[in-house]
Coordinates of C-alpha atoms in Angstrom, one line a residue:
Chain A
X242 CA -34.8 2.1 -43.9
X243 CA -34.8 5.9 -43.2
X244 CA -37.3 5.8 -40.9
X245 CA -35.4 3.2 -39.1
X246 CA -32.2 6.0 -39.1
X247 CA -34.4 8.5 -38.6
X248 CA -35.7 6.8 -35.3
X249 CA -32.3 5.5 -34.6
X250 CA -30.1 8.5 -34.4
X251 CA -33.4 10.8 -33.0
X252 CA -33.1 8.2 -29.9
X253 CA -29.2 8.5 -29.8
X254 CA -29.5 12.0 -29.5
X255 CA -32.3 12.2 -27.0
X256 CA -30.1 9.3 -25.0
X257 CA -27.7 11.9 -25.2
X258 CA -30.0 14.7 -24.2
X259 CA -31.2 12.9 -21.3
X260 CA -28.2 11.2 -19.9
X261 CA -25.4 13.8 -20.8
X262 CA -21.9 12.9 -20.8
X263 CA -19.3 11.4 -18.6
X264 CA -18.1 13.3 -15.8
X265 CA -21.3 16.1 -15.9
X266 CA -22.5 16.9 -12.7
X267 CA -25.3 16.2 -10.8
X268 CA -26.9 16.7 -7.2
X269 CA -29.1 12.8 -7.7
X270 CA -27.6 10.1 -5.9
X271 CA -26.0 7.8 -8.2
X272 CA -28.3 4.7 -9.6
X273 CA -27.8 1.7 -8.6
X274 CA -29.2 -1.5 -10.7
X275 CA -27.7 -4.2 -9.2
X276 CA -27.4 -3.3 -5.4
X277 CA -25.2 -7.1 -5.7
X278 CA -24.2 -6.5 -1.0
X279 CA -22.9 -2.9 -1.8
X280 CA -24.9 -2.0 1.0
X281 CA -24.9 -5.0 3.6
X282 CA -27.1 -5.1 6.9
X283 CA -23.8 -3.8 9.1
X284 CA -23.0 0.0 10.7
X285 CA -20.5 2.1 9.2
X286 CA -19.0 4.6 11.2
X287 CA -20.4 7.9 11.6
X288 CA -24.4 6.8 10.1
X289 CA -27.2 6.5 11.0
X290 CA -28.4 3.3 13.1
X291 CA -31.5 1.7 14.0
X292 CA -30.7 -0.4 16.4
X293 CA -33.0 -0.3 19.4
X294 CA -29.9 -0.2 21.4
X295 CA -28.3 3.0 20.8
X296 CA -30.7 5.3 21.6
X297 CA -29.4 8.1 19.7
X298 CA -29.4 6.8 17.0
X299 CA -25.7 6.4 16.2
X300 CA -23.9 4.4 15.1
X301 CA -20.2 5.4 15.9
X302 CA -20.5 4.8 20.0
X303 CA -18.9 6.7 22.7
X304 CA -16.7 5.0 25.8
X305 CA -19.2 3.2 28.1
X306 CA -18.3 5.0 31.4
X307 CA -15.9 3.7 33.3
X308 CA -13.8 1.4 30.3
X309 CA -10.8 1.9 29.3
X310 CA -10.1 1.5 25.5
X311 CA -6.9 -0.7 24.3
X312 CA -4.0 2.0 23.4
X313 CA -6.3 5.1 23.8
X314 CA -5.5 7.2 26.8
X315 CA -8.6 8.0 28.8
X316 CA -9.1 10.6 30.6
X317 CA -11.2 9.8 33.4
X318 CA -10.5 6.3 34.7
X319 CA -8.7 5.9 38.4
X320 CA -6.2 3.4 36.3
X321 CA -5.2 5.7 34.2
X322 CA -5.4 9.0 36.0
X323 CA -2.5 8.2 38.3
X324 CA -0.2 8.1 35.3
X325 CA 1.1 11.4 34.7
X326 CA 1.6 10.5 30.7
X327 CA -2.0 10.1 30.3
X328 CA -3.2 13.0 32.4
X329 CA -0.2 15.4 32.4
X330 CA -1.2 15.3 36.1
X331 CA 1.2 14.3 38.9
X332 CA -1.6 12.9 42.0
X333 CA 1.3 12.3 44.4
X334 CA 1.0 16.0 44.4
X335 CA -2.4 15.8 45.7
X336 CA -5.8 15.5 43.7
X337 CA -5.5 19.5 43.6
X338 CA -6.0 22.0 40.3
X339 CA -1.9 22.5 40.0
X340 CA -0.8 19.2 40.5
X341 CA 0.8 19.2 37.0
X342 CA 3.5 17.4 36.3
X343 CA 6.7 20.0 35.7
X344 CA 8.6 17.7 32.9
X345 CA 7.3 15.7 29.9
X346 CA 7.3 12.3 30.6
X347 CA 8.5 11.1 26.9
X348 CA 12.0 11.1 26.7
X349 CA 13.0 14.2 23.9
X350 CA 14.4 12.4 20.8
X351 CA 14.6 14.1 17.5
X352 CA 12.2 12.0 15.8
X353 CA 9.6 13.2 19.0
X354 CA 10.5 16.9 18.1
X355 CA 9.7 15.8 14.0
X356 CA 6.1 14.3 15.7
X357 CA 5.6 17.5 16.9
X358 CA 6.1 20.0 14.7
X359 CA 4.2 17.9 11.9
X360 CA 1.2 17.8 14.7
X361 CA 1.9 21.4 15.8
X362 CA 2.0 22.8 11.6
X363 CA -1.3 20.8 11.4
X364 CA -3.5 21.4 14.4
X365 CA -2.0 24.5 16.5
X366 CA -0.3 26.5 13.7
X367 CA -4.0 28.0 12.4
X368 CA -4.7 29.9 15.7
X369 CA -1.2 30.0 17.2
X370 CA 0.8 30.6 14.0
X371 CA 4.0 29.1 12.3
X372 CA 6.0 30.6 14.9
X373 CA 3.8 30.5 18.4
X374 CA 4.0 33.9 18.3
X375 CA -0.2 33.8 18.2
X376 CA 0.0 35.2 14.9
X377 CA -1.9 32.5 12.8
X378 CA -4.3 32.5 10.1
X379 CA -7.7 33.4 12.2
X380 CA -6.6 36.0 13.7
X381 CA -6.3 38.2 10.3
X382 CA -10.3 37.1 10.8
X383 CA -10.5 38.1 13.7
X384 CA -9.8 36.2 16.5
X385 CA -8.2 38.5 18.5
X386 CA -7.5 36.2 22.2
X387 CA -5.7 33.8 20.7
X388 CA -2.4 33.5 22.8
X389 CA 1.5 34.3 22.1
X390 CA 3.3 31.2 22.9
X391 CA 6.2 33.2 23.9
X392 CA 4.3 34.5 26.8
X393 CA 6.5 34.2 30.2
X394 CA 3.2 33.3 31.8
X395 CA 3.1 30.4 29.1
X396 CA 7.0 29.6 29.2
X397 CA 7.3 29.4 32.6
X398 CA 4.2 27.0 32.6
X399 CA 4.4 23.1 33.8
X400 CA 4.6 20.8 30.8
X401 CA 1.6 19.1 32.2
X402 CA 0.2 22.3 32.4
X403 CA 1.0 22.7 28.3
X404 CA -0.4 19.2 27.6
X405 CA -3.4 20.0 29.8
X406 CA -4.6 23.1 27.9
X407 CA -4.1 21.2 24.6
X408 CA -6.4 18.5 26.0
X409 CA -8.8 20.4 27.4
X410 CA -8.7 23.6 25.9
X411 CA -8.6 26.9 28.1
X412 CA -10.4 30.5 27.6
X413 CA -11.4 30.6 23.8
X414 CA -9.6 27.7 22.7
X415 CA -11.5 24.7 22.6
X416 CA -9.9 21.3 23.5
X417 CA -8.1 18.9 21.2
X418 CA -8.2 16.0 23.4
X419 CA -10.2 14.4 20.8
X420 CA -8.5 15.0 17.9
X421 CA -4.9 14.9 18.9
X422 CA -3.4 11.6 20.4
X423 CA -2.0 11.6 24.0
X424 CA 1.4 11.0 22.8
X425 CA 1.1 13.5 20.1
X426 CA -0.2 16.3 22.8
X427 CA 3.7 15.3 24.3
X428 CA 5.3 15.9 21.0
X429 CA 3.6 18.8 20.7
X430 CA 4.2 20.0 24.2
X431 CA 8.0 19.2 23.1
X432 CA 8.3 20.9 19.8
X433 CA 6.5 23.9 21.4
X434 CA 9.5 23.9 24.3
X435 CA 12.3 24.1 20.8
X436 CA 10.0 27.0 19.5
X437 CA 10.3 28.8 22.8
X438 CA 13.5 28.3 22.9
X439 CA 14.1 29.5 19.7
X440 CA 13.7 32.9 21.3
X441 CA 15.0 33.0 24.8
X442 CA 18.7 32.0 23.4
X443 CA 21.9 34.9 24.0
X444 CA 24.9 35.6 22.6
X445 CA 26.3 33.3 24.8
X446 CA 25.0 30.0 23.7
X447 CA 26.7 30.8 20.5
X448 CA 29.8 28.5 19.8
X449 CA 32.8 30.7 19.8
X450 CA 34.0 29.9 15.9
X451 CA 30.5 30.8 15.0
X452 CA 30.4 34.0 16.6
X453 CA 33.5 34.8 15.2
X454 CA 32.2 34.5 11.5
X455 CA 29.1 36.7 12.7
X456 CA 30.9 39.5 13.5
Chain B
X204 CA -55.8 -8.2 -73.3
X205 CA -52.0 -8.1 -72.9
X206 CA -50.2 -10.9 -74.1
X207 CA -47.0 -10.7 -72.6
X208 CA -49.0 -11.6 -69.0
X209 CA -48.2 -15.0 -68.8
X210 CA -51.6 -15.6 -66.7
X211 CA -54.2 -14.2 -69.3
X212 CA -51.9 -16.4 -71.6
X213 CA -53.0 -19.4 -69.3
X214 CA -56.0 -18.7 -69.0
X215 CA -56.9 -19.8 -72.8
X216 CA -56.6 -22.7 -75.3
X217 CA -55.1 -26.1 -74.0
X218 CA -52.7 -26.6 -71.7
X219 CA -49.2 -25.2 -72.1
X220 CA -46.4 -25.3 -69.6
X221 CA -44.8 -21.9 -69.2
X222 CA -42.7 -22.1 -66.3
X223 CA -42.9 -19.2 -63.9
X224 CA -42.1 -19.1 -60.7
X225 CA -44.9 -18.0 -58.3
X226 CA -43.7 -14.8 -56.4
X227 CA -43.4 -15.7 -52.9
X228 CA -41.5 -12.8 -51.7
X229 CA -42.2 -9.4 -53.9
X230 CA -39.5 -7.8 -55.2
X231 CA -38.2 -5.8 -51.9
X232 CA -37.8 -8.4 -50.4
X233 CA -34.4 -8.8 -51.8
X234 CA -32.6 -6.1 -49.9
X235 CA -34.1 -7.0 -46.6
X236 CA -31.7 -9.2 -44.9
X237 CA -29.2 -6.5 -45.5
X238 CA -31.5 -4.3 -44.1
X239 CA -32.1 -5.9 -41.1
X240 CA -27.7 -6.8 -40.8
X241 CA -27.1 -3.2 -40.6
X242 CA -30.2 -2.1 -38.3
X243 CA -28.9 -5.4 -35.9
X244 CA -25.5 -4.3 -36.0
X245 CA -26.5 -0.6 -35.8
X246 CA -28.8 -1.1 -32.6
X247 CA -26.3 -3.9 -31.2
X248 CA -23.5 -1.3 -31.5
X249 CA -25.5 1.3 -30.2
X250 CA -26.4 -1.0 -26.9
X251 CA -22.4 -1.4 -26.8
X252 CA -21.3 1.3 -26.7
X253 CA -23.8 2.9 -24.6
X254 CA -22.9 0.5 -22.1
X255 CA -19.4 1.1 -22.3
X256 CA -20.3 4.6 -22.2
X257 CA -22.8 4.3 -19.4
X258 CA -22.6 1.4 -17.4
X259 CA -19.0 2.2 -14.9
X260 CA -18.6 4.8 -12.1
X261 CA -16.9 7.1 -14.7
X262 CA -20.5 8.0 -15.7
X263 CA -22.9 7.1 -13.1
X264 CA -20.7 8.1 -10.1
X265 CA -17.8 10.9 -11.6
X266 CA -19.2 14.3 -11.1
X267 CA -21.4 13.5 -8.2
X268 CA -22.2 16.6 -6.3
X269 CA -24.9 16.3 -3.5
X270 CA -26.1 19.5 -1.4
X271 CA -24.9 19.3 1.9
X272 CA -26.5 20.7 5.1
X273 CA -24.0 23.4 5.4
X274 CA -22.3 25.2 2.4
X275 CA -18.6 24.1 3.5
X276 CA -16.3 25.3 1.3
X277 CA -13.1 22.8 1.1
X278 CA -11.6 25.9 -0.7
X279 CA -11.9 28.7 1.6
X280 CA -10.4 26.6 4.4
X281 CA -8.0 24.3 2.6
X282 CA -6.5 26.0 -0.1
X283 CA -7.2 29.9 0.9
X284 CA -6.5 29.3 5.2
X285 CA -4.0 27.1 4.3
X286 CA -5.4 24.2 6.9
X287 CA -4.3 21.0 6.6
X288 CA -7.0 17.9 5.7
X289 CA -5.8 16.6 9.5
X290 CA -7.2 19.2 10.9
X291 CA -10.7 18.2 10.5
X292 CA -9.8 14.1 9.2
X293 CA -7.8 13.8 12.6
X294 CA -8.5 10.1 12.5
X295 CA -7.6 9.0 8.3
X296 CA -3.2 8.2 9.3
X297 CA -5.2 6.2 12.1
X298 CA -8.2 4.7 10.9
X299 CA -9.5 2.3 8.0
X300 CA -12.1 5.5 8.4
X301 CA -11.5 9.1 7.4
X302 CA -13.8 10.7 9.8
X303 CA -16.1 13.5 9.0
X304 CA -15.2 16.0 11.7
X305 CA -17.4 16.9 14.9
X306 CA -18.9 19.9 15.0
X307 CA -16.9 20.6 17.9
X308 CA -13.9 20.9 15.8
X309 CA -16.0 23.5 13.7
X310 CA -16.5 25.0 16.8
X311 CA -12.9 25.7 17.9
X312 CA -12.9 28.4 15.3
X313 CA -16.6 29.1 14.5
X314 CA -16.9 29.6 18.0
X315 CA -15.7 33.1 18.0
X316 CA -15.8 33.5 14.4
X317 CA -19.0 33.8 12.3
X318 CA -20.3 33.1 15.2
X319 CA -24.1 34.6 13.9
X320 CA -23.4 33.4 10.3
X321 CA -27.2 31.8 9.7
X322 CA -25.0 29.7 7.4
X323 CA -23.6 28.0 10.5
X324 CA -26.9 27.9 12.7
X325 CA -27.0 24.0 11.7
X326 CA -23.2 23.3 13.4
X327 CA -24.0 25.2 16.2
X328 CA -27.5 23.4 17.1
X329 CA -25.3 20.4 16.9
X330 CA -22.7 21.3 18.9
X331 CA -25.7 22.3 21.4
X332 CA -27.7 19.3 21.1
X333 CA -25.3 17.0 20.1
X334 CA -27.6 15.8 17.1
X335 CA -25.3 15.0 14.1
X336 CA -25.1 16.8 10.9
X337 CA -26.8 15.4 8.1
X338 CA -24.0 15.0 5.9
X339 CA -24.8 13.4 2.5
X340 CA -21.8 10.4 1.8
X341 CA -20.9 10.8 -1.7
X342 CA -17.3 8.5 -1.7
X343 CA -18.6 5.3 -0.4
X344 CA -16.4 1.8 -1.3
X345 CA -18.8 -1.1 -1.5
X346 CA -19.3 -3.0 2.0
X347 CA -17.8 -6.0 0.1
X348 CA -14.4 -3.8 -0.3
X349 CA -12.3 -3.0 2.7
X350 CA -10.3 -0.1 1.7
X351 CA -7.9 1.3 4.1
X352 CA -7.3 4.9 4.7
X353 CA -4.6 4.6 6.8
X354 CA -2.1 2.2 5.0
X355 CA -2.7 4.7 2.0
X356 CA -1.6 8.1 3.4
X357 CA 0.9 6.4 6.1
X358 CA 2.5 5.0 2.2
X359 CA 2.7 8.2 0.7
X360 CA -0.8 8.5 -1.6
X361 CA -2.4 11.4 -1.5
X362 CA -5.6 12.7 -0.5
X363 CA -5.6 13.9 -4.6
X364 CA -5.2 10.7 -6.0
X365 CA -8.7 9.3 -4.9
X366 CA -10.9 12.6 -4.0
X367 CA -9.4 14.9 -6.5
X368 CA -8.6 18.3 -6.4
X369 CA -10.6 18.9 -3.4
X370 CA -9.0 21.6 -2.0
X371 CA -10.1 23.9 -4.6
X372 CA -13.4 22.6 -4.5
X373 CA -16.2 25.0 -3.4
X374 CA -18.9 21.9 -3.3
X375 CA -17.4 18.5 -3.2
X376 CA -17.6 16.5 -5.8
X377 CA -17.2 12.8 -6.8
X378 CA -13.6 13.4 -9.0
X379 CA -12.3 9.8 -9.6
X380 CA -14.5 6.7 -11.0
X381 CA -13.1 4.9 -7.6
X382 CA -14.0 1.5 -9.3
X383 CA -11.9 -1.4 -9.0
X384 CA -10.2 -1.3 -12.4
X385 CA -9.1 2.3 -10.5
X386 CA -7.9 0.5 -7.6
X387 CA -5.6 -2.3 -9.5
X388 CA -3.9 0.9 -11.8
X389 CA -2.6 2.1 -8.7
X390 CA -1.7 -1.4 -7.3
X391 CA -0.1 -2.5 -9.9
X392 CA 1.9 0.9 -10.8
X393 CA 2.2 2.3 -7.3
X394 CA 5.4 4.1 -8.2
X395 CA 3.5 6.3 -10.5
X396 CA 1.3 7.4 -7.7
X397 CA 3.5 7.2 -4.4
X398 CA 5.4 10.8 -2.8
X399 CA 7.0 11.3 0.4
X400 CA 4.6 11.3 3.6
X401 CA 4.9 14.3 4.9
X402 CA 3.6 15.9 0.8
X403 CA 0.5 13.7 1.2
X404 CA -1.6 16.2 2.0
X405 CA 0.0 18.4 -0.2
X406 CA -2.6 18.4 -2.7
X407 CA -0.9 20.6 -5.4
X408 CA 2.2 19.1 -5.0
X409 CA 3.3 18.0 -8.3
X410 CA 6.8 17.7 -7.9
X411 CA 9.1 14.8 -9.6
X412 CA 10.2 11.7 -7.1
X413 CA 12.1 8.6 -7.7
X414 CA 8.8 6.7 -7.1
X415 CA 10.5 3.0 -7.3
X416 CA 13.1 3.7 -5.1
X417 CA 10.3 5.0 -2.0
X418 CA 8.2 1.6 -3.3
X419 CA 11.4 -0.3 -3.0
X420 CA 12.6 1.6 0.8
X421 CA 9.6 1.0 2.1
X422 CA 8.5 -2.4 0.8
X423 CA 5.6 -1.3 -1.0
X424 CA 3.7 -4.6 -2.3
X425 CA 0.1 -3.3 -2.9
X426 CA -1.8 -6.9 -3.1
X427 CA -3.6 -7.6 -6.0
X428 CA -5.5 -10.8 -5.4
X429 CA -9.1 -10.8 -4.5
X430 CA -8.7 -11.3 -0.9
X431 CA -6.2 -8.4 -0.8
X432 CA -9.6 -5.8 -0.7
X433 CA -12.5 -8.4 -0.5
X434 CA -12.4 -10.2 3.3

């Protein structure tokens, strides 16, 4: 009988040795005994794919050229192009550079303005700052070209102009067409118009009662 | 010869009945199915418990930490630059997918900073080439479960309450279990879990909230049957 203890607590503590505790970590992939249809014969997104069909390989697929996808603005297609929301372009204009359109084409609500300062504080607010004032995090890095929102040259811009630069990018900054909704690039567009704004206002737009407490 | 042996005594004279049991079994016999109770019940309860122990995603899949391609640091950018999970997971309020960002979206900052960082040579061949970044998965739900990140952070849970502290993560790791016994706590106590929307990214944020009054406003009713997550 002590041999069997003796073999019986040696092999709990080399199960212990080998297999460590609960929540240690480790770089191996985690077993799997009984693969049961964890992993079925379908794509995920964003893996690999070995279907002959997709010649790179992947298995989240761009827009076949020329389609238009259900609720997703897209950029290129004639449809689309001539409506100004979708391309911040205004064609009657002409199919010239500057044919942007001068006014947002989503009507300002507050709840709009809400949409875009949540989308500004996430996407534009690292380069561009809290404020617009160009001031954000990377440029303590380093980036030095990143642009003051409260630029005239950017205040007296074309909305479509605004939502243009977000889409595409412009200079240094890189476009956000892809990661920022069409009508959040509007909201954004909008909340950046408050910001502005914020700074171009006088004495005069003060209420008079108001004023009066200020002084 | 000894005399108390009652087989010598047989051995002489005439007949005499002495009656002695043959031993069958010697003498340690006795203790043996004791013996083998406890080592049963000792290896049974070993089996147990390291099964219990063992056998669930709190061992084989908490504490998961894969080397990736490229030594991104959730920590640096999330907690320290103070950039929102969005930023790079445009797509989770969206999607039943939380992307992993394209490189181009590493590129809007890493194209003008760190810009010869050998560290980053990987993100910018695939910005160049378009070839994807080999990413190692280390959250993955079953195929037979269709979880859905958007319902989730559009309802107020948090990055946190699935991935963990990530943002002060240097190397990701697997945090939470993520099995189903982890899913039905939540769905069946989501006011423990639930916070406004716009704190779900908040991943420090451990502030108090009336949690069954936001499950109640905004007609929370996290399933619980099978086909609720299995479809």
């Amino acid at each position: 009988m002590r041999y069997f203890f003796l073999f019986f607590f040696l092999s709990i503590a080399a199960t212990l040795g080998i297999t460590g505790f609960r929540g240690g970590y480790s770089t191996r992939t985690p077993l799997q005994v009984f693969n049961d249809m964890k992993n079925q014969a379908k794509l995920r997104p964003q893996t690999d794919s070995t279907f002959p069909g997709f010649a790179d390989g992947v298995s989240s697929r761009p827009f076949p050229a020329g389609t238009v996808a259900q609720q997703v603005g897209y950029q290129d297609n004639t449809t689309w192009k001539n409506d100004p929301f979708n391309t911040g372009r205004d064609f009657s204009k002409g199919d010239i550079p500057n044919n942007f359109v001068e006014v947002n084409p989503v009507p300002i609500t507050s709840e709009l303005l809400k949409r875009g300062q949540d989308r500004y504080l996430i996407y534009c607010q690292p380069c561009h700052g809290a404020q617009a004032d160009g001031n954000g995090i990377t440029k303590k890095l380093g980036m030095s070209t990143v642009a003051n929102l409260h630029d005239p040259r950017i205040i007296k811009m074309n909305d479509g102009e605004i939502f243009n630069t977000i889409t595409y990018g412009k200079n240094t900054m890189m476009g956000y067409g892809g990661n920022v909704p069409v009508p959040d690039r509007w909201a954004i567009v909008a909340y950046l118009r408050a910001i502005q704004l914020s700074r171009l206002g006088s004495k005069d737009d003060v209420p008079a009662p108001v004023l009066e407490k200020l002084k | 010869m000894n005399d108390r042996d009652p087989a010598a005594q047989d051995c002489g004279g005439p007949v005499k009945q002495v009656s002695v049991m043959p031993s069958i079994f010697p003498k340690w016999t006795n203790l043996l199915p004791l013996k083998l109770a406890v080592a049963v019940a000792c290896l049974g309860g070993a089996a147990t418990a390291g099964v219990w122990y063992y056998w669930t995603p709190k061992y084989s899949r908490v504490g998961y930490q894969p080397k990736q391609p490229v030594a991104f640091s959730h920590n640096i950018h999330a907690d320290q630059l103070g950039i929102d999970c969005r930023y790079c997971h445009s797509a989770v309020e969206r999607s039943w997918f939380s992307n992993i960002p394209a490189s181009s979206t590493c590129m809007n900052c890493h194209s003008l900073l760190l810009k010869e960082d050998p560290k980053l040579a990987l993100v910018r061949d695939s910005y160049t080439t378009g070839k994807s970044i080999p990413w190692v998965q280390l959250h993955r739900t079953p195929d037979f479960a269709y979880f859905n990140h958007s319902v989730h952070v559009n309802r107020g849970i948090s990055c946190v309450h699935c991935h963990g502290q990530i943002n002060h993560m240097e190397e990701v790791f697997h945090a939470k279990p993520l099995s189903m016994g982890f899913c039905l706590d939540c769905h069946r106590a989501p006011e423990e879990k639930i916070r406004p929307v716009d704190l779900v990214t908040q991943l420090d944020w451990a502030g108090a909230v009336d949690g069954k009054k936001l499950v109640n406003d905004w007609n929370v009713k996290p399933g619980q049957s099978c086909s609720t997550c299995h479809r």
